[in-house]
Coordinates of C-alpha atoms and ligand atoms in Angstrom, one line a residue:
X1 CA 27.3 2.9 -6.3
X2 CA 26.8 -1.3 -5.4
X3 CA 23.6 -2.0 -4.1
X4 CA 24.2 -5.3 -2.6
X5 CA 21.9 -6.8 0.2
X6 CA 21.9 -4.6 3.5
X7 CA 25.5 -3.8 4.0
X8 CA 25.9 -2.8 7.6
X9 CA 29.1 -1.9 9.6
X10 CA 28.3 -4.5 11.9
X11 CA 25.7 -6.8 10.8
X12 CA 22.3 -6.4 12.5
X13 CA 21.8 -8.8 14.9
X14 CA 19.8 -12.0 14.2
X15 CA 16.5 -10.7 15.0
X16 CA 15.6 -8.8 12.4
X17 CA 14.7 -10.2 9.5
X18 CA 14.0 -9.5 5.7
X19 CA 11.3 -6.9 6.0
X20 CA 12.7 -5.1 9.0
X21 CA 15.3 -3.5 7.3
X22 CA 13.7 -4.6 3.8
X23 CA 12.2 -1.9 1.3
X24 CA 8.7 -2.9 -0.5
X25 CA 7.9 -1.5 -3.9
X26 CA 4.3 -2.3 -5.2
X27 CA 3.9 -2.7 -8.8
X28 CA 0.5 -2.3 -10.3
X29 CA 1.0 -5.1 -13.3
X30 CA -1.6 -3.3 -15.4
X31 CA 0.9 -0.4 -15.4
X32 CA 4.3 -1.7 -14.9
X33 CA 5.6 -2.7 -18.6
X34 CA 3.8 -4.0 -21.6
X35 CA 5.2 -7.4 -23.2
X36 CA 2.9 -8.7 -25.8
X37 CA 1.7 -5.0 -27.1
X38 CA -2.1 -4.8 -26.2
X39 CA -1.2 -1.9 -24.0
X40 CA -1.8 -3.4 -20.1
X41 CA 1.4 -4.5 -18.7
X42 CA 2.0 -8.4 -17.8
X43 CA 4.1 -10.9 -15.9
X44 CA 6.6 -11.3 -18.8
X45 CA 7.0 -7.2 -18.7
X46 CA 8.0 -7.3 -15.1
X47 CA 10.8 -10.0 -15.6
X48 CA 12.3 -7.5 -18.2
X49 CA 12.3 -4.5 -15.6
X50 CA 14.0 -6.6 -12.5
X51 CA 17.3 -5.6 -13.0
X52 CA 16.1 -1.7 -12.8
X53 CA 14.3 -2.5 -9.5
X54 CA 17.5 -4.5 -8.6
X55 CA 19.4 -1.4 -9.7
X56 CA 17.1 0.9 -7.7
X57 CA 18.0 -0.9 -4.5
X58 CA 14.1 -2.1 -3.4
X59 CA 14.1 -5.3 -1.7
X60 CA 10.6 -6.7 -2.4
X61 CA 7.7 -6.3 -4.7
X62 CA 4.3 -6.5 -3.8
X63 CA 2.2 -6.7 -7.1
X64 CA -1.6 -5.6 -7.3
X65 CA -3.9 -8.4 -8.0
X66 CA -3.0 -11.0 -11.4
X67 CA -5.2 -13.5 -10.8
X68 CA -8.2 -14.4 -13.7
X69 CA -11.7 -11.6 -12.1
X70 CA -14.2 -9.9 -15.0
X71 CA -11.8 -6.7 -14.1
X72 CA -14.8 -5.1 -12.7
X73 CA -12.6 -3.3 -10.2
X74 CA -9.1 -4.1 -12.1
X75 CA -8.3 -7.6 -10.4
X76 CA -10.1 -6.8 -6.8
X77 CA -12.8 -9.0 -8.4
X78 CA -11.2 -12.2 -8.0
X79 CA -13.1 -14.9 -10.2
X80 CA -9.8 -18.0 -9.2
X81 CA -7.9 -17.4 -6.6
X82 CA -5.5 -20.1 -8.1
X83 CA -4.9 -18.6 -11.3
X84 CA -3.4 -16.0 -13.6
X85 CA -5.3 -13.7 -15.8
X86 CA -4.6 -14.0 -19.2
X87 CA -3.9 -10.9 -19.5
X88 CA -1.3 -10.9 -17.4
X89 CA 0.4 -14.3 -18.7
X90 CA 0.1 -18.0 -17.2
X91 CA 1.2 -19.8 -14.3
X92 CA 4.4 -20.2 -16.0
X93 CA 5.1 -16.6 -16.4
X94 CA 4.6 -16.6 -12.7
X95 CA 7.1 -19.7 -12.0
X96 CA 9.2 -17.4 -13.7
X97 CA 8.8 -14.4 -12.2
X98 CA 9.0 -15.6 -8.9
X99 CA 12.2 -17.0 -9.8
X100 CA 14.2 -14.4 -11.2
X101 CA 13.2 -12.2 -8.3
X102 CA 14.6 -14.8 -5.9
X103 CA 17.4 -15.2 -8.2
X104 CA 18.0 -11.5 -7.6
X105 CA 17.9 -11.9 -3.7
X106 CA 14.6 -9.9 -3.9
X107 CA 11.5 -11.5 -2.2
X108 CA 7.7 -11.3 -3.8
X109 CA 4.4 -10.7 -2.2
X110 CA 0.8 -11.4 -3.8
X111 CA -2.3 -9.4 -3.2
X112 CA -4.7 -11.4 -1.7
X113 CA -8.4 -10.4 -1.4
X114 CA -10.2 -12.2 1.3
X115 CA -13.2 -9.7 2.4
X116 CA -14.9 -10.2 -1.3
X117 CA -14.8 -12.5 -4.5
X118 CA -16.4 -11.7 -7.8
X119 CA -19.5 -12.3 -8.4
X120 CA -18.8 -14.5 -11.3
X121 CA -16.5 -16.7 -8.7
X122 CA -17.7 -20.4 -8.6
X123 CA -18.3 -19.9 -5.2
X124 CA -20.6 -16.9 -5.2
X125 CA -22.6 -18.8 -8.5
X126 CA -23.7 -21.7 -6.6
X127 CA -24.1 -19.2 -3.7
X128 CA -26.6 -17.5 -5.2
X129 CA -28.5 -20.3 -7.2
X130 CA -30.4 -21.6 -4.3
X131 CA -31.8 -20.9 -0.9
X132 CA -30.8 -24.4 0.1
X133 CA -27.2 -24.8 -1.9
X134 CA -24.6 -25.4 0.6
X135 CA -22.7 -22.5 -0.6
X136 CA -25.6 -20.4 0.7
X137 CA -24.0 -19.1 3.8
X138 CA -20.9 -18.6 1.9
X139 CA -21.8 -14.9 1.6
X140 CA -23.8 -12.5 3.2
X141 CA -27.5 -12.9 2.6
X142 CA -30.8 -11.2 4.3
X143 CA -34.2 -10.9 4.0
X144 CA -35.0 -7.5 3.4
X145 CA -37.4 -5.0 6.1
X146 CA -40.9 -6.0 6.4
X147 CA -41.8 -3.6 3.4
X148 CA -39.1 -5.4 1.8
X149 CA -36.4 -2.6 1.7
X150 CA -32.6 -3.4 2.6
X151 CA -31.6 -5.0 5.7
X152 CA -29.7 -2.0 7.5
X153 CA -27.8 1.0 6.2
X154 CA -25.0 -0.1 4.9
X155 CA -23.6 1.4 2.3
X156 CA -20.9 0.7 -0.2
X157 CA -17.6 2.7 -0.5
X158 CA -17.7 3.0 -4.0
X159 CA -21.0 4.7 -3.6
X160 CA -25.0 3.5 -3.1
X161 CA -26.5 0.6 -0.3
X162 CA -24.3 -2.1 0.4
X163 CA -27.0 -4.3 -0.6
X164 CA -28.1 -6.0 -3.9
X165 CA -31.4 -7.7 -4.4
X166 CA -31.2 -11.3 -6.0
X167 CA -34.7 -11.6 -7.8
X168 CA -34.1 -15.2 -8.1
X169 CA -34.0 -16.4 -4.4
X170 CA -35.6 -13.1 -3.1
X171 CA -32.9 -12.3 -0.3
X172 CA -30.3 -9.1 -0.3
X173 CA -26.2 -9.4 -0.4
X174 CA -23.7 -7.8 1.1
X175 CA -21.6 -5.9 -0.6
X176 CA -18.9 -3.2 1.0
X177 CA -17.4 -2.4 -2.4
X178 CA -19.3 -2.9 -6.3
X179 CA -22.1 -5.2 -6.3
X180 CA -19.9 -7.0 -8.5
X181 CA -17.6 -8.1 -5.4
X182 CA -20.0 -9.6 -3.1
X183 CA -18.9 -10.1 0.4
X184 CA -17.8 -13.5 1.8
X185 CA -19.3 -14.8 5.5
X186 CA -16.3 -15.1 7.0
X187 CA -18.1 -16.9 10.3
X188 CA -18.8 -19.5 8.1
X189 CA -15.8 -22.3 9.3
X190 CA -15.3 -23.6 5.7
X191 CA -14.9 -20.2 4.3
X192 CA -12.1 -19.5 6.1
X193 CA -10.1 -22.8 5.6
X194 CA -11.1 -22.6 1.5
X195 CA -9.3 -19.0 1.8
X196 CA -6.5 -20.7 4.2
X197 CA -6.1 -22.9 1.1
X198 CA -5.4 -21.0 -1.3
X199 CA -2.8 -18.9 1.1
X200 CA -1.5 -22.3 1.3
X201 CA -1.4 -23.1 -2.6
X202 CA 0.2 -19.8 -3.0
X203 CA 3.1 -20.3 0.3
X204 CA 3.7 -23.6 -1.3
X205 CA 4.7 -22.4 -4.7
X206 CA 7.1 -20.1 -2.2
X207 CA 5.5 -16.4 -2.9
X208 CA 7.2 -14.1 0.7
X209 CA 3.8 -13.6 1.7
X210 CA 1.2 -11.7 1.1
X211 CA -0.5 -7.6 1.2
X212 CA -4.2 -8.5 2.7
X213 CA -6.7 -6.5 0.7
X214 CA -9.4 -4.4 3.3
X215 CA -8.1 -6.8 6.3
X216 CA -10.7 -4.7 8.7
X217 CA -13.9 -5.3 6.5
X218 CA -13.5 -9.1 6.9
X219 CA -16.0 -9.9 9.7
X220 CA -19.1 -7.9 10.4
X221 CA -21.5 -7.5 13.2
X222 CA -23.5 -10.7 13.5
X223 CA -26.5 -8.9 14.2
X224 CA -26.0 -6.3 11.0
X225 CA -27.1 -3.6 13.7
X226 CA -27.1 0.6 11.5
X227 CA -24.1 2.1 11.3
X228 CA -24.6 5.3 13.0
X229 CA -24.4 8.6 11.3
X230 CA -21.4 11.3 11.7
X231 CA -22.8 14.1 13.8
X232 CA -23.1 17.1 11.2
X233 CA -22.2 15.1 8.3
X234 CA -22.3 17.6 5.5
X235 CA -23.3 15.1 2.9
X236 CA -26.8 15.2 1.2
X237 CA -29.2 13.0 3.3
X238 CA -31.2 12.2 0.4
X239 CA -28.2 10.9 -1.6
X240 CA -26.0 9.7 1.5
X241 CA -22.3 9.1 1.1
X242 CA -20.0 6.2 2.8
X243 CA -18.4 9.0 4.9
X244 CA -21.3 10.1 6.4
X245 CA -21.3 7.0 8.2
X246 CA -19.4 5.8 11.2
X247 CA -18.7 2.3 9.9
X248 CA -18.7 0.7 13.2
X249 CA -20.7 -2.2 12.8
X250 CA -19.7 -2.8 9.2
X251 CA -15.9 -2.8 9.8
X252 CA -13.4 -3.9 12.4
X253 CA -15.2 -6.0 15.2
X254 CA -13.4 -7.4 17.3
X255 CA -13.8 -11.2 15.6
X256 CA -11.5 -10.1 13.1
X257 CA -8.3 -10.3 14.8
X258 CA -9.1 -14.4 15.2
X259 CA -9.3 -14.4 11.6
X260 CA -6.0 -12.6 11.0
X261 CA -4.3 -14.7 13.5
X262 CA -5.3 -17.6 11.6
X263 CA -3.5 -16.1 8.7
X264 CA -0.6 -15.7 10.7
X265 CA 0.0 -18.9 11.7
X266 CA -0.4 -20.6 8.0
X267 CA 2.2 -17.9 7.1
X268 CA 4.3 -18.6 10.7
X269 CA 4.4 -22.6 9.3
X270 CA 6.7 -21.9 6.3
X271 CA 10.2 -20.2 6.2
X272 CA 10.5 -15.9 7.1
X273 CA 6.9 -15.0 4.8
X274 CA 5.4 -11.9 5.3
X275 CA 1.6 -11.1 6.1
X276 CA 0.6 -7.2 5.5
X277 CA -2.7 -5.9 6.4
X278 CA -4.2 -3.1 4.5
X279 CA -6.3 -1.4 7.3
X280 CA -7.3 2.2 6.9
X281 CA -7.7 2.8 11.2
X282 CA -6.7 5.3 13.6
X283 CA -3.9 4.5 15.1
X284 CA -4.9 3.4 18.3
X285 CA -7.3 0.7 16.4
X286 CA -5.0 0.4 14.4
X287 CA -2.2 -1.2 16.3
X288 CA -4.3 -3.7 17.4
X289 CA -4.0 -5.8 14.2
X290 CA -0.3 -6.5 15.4
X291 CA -2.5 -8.9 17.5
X292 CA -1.6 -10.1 21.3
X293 CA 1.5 -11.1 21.7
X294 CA 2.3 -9.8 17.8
X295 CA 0.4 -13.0 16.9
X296 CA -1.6 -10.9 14.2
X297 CA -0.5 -8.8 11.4
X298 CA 3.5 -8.4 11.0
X299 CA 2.5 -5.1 9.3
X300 CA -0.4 -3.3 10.0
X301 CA -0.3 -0.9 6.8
X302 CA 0.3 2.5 8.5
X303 CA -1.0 5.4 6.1
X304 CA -0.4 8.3 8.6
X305 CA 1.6 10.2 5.6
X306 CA -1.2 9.8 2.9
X307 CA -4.2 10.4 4.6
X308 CA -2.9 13.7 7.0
X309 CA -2.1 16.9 5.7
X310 CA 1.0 18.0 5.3
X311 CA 1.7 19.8 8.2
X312 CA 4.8 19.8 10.1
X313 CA 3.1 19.9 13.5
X314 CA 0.8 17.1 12.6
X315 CA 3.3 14.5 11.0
X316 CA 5.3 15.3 13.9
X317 CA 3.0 14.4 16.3
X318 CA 1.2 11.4 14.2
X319 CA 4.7 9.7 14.0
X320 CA 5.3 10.3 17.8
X321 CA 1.9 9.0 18.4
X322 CA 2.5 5.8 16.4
X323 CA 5.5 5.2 17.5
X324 CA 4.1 5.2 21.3
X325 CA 1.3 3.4 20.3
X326 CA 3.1 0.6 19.2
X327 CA 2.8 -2.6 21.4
X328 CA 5.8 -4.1 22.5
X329 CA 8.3 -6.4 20.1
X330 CA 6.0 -5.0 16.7
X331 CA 7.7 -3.3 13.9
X332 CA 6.7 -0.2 12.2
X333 CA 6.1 0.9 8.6
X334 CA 5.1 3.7 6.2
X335 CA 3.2 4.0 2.7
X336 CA 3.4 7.4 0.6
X337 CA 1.4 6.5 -2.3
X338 CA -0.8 3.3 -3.6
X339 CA -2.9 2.6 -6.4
X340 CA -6.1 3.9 -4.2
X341 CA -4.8 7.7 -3.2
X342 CA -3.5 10.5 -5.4
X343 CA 0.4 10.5 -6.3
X344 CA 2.1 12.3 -3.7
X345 CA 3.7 14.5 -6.1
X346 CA 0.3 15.5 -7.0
X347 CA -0.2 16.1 -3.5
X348 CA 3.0 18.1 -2.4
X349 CA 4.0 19.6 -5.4
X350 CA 7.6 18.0 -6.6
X351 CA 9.8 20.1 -4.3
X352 CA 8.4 18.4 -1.1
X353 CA 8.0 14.9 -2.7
X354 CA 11.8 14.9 -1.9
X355 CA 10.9 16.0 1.4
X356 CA 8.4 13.2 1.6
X357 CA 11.0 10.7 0.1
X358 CA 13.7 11.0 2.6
X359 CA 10.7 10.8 5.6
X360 CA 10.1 7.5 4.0
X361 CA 13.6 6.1 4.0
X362 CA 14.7 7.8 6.8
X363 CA 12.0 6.7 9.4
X364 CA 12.0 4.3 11.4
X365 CA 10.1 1.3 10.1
X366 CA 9.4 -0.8 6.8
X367 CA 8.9 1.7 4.1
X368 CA 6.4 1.3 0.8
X369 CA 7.3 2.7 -2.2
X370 CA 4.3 3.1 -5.0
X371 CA 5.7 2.6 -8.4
X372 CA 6.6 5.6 -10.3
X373 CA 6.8 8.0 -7.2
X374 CA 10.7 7.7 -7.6
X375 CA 10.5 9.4 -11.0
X376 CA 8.4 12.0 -9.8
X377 CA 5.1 11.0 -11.6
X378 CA 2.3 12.9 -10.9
X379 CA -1.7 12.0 -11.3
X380 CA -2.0 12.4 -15.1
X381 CA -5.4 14.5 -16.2
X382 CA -7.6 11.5 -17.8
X383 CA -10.6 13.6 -20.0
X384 CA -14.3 12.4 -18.2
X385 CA -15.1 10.1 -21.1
X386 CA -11.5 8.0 -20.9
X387 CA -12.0 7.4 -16.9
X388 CA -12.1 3.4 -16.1
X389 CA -12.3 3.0 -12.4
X390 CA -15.1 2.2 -11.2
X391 CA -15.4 4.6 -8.1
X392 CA -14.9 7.4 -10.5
X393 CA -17.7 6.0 -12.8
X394 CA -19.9 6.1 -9.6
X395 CA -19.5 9.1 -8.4
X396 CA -18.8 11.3 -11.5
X397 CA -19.1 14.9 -9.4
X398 CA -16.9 13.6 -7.0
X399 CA -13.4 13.8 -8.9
X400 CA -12.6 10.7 -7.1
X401 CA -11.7 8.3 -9.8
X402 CA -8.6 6.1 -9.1
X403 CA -7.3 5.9 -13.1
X404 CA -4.6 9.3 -12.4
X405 CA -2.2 7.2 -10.2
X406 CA -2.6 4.2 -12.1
X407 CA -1.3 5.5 -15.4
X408 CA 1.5 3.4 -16.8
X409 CA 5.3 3.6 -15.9
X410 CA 7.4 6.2 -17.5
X411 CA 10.6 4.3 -18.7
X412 CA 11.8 6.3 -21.7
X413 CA 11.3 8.8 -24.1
X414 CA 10.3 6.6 -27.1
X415 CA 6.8 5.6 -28.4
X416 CA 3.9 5.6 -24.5
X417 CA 7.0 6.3 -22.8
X418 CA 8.8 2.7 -23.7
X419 CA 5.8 1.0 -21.7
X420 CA 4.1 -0.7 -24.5
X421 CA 4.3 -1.1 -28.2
X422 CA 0.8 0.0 -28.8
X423 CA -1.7 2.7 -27.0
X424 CA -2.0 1.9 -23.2
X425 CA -4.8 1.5 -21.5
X426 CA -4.6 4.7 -19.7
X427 CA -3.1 7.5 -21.2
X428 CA 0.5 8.9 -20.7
X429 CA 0.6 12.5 -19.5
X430 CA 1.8 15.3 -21.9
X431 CA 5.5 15.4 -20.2
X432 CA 6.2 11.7 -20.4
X433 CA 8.7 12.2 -23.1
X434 CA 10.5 14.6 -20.4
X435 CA 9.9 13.0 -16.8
X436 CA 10.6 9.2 -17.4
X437 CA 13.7 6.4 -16.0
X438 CA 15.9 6.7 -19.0
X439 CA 16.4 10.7 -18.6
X440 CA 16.4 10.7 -14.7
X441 CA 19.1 8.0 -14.7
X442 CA 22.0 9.1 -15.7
X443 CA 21.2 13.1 -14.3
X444 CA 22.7 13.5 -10.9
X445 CA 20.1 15.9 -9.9
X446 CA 16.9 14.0 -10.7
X447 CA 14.2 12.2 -8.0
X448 CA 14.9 9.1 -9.3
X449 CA 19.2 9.6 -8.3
X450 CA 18.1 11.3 -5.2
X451 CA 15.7 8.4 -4.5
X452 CA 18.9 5.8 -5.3
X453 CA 20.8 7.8 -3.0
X454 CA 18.5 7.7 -0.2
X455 CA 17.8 4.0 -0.9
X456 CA 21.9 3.3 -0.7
X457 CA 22.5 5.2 2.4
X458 CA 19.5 3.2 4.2
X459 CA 20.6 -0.1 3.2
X460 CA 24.4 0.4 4.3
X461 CA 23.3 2.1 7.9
X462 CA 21.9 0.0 10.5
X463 CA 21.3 3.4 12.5
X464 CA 19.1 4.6 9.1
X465 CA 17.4 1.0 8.4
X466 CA 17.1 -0.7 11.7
X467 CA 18.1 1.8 14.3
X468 CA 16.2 3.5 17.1
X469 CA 14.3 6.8 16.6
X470 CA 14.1 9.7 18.6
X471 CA 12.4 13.0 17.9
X472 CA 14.7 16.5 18.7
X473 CA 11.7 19.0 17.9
X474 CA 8.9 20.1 15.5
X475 CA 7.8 23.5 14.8
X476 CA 5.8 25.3 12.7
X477 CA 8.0 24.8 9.1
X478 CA 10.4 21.8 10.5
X479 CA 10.7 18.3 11.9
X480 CA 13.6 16.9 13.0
X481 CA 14.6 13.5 14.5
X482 CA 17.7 11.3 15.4
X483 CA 18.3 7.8 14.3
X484 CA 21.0 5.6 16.1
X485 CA 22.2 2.3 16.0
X486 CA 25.6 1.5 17.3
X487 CA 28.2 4.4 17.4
X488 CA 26.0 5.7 14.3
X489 CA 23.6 8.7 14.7
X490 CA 22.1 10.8 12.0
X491 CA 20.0 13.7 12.4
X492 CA 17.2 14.1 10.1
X493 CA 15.8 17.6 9.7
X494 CA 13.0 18.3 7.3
X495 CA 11.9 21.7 6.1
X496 CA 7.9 20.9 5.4
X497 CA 7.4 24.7 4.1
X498 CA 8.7 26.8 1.1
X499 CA 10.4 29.5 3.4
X500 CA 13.4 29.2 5.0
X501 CA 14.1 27.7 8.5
X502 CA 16.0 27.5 11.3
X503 CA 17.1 24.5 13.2
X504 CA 17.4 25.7 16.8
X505 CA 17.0 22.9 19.2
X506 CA 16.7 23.9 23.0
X507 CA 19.8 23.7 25.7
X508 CA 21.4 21.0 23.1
X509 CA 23.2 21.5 19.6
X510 CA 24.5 19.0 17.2
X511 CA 27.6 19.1 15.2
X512 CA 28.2 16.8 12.0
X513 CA 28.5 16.6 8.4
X514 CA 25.7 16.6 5.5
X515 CA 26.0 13.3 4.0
X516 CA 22.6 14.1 2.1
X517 CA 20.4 17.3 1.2
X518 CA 18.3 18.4 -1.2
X519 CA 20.3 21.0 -2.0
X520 CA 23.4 18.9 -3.3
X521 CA 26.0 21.3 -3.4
X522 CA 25.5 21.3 0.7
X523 CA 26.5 17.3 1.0
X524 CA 29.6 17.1 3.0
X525 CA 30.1 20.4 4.5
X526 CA 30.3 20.5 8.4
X527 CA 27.3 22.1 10.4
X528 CA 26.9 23.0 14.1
X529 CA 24.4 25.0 16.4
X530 CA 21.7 26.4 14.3
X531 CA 21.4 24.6 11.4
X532 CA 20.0 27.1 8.3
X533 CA 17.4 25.5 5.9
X534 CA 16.1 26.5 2.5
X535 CA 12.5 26.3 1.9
X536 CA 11.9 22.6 0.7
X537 CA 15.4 21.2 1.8
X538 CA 16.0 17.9 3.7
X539 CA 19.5 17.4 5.4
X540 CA 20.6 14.1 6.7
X541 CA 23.6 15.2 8.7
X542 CA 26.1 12.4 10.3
X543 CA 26.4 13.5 14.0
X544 CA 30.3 13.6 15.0
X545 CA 31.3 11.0 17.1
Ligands
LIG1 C1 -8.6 -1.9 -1.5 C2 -7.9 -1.9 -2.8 O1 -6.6 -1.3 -2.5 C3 -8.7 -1.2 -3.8 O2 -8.0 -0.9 -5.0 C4 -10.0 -2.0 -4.0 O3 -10.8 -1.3 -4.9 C5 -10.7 -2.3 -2.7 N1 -9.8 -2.7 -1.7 C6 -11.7 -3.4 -2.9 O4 -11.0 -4.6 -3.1

């Protein structure tokens, strides 16, 4: 099987560019492979594993932050936006990296975290060392109430108020994430071109563009008015929780989407780049970072699939929703996993992670794949006194701690599962010897072939990669949708439950051949009227012309 660069029938026609019919893989550096054997993966590591992500068919890497931060929140901290962390390597690592993943036609996308810097960044030191400093209104600052408590009632996602005291100049900051990550005032003129700058230093160098880190935190209301409670909330009013909060004041105001088009156009001035926006939204809020006249995001992060249970009826509807939501000329996509949300094996058990695969790569729309989720990994059990993250260090009864999907890539069965020479960061699960790349490669059966497979067929169909999407029906165990481009049409019917189904659409049937199942030993037999499923299987059937 060639993987060579989108190979359609007929080429797809000048409009669509890299990312439309592209596939993005996001590589956590921390966890991807280990170079210099201190256990945390680095720049040098990822050169070595291109030609597996070559060989795996994925178009474009987005990596997790690698720039120098005190690693209070593993790199979301950023103390030089202009920089690499040490750990990770040095500019020159970078130069390379960048170019061997162009050399391989692949394209690379950079993290960049706008909303908040660290609070050892330059910036946020002479920010806080005066009253009168010029970097004052850099960041968010406010007297306190009259008796001298915090400004509103903000609070912070990873737990407690959103607001820090600073003895020193006896005025509160803003903080929507650790106290640590303070947030910057993005109203303030210079602000914005200093962060334009170093999208600029970072286009320049020629990086494809870049994931946007919280894109609907960045501005907030100007007059700081309480966010108002969720009716019923069941959390403890004593000890109140960021989800007992509406968060409309603190998030998305409608400023924002000036901001974003600014970003757009620096990105719009250089050669087909890329701007993501990581926006956790409904979907009708949502769409609106794709900006009038698709002047804002090119890809609002869409996270349907990770946030709603796994329910025929309701993926069914949520993709119909989105894809009707959608304002004219914008371009959908869909995320599985990240570094934020448990695995999605963990979430679906491994049976329906293939179901969830071919969803991905059979959709309509730029799809995300988290590192690791084509082996199968699953969250790996890290004991209470090995857990890093910070969210799961603040809210210790919570089981919310990030470090299970982080956990470092599974490549062999040698010594921490051919990642690094020495003991990782975060520990390996038990099975790593078992569930890793080397063993899955070469077995015809395994995710990561059934992931390669899926990946191959996309990239050679226009109808698959590019083509339009229509639903046939949803019910109570199945979805099922069409994909055409051309004289191409697939049907895509997904069994979301462990019992058998059947495929019945009304006053229509479809005849064709399985060109992909789960259940292998189905792929190429002919099917017609009602379609039988096993519980768990996915068919991919090529309609007869
Ligand atoms: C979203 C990132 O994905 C997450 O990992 C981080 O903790 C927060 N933003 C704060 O930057």
């Amino acid at each position: 099987m060639e993987h060579t660069t989108a190979i359609f029938p007929v080429e797809p026609s000048a409009q669509y560019r890299w990312w439309h019919h592209g596939i993005i893989y996001q590589v956590y550096p921390r966890s991807f492979q280990d170079s210099n054997g201190d256990g945390v993966g680095d720049l040098k590591g990822i050169i070595t594993r291109l030609d597996y992500l070559q060989w795996l068919g994925v178009d474009c890497l987005w990596l997790s932050p690698i720039f120098p931060s005190p690693m209070a929140d593993f790199g979301y901290d950023i103390s030089d936006y202009r920089g690499i962390h040490p750990l990770f390597g040095n500019m020159e690592d970078f130069d390379e990296l960048l170019s061997e993943v162009h050399e391989r036609g692949m394209k690379l996308l950079l993290d960049l975290v706008p909303n908040h810097t660290s609070d050892q960044h330059p910036w946020f030191l002479e920010s806080r060392s005066s009253r009168d400093n010029p970097r004052r209104d850099w960041y968010i600052w406010h007297d306190g109430k009259a008796d001298g408590s915090v400004p509103n009632n903000w609070l912070s996602v990873f737990g407690g108020p959103a607001w820090e005291w600073d003895t020193h100049t006896g005025q509160y900051y803003y903080h929507a994430f650790l106290k640590e990550q303070p947030d910057l005032n993005w109203r303030n003129p210079e602000v914005q071109q200093a962060m334009l700058d170093v999208m600029r230093f970072w286009l320049e160098k020629g990086v494809d563009g870049f994931r946007v880190d919280v894109m609907w935190h960045m501005i907030k209301d100007s007059q700081l008015r309480d966010n108002p409670p969720v009716p019923n909330a069941p959390g403890d009013p004593a000890n109140p929780l960021y989800d007992d909060y509406l968060p409309v004041y603190s998030t998305d105001q409608p400023e924002v989407h000036q901001i974003v088009r600014m970003m757009r156009e620096l990105t719009d001035a250089y050669d087909d780049r890329l701007l993501i926006g990581e926006i956790y939204l409904p979907i009708p809020k949502l769409v609106t970072y794709y900006g009038q006249n698709n002047s804002g995001a090119h890809l609002p992060f869409n996270f349907q699939l990770l946030t709603l249970p796994w329910n025929s009826r309701e993926i069914a509807s949520a993709i119909d929703a989105y894809e009707g939501a959608l304002p004219a000329g914008s371009w959908p996509n869909w995320v599985l996993s990240n570094h934020d949300k448990p695995r999605i094996a963990s979430r679906l058990g491994l049976s329906q992670a293939r179901i969830a695969a071919m969803l991905l790569l059979t959709l309509r729309g730029t799809p995300t794949i988290y590192y690791g989720d084509e082996i199968g990994m699953t969250d790996v059990p890290i004991p209470m006194d090995e857990i890093v993250d910070p969210q799961g260090l603040n809210m210790p009864d919570m089981n919310v701690s990030r470090d299970p999907c982080r956990t470092p890539m599974q490549w062999s069965p040698e010594i921490n599962a051919g990642f690094s020479a020495r003991k990782p960061w975060l520990r390996l699960p038990y099975n790593a010897a078992r569930v890793n790349v080397e063993k899955q490669k070469n077995d015809t059966h395994s995710m990561l072939s059934f992931y390669r497979k899926l990946i191959d067929m996309r990239k050679k169909s226009a109808a698959l990669s590019v083509g339009s999407y229509s639903p046939v029906y949803s019910d109570g165990q199945l979805i099922s949708y069409l994909r055409q481009e051309y004289d191409e049409t697939f049907l895509i019917i997904l069994n979301l439950s462990h019992r058998p189904a059947y495929f019945r659409p009304q006053n229509t049937s479809y005849n064709g051949i399985i060109k992909l199942s789960t259940e292998e030993e189905r792929i190429g037999m002919h099917v017609a009227n009602v379609i039988t499923l096993a519980g768990d299987e996915g068919l991919l059937v090529q309609i007869d012309n």
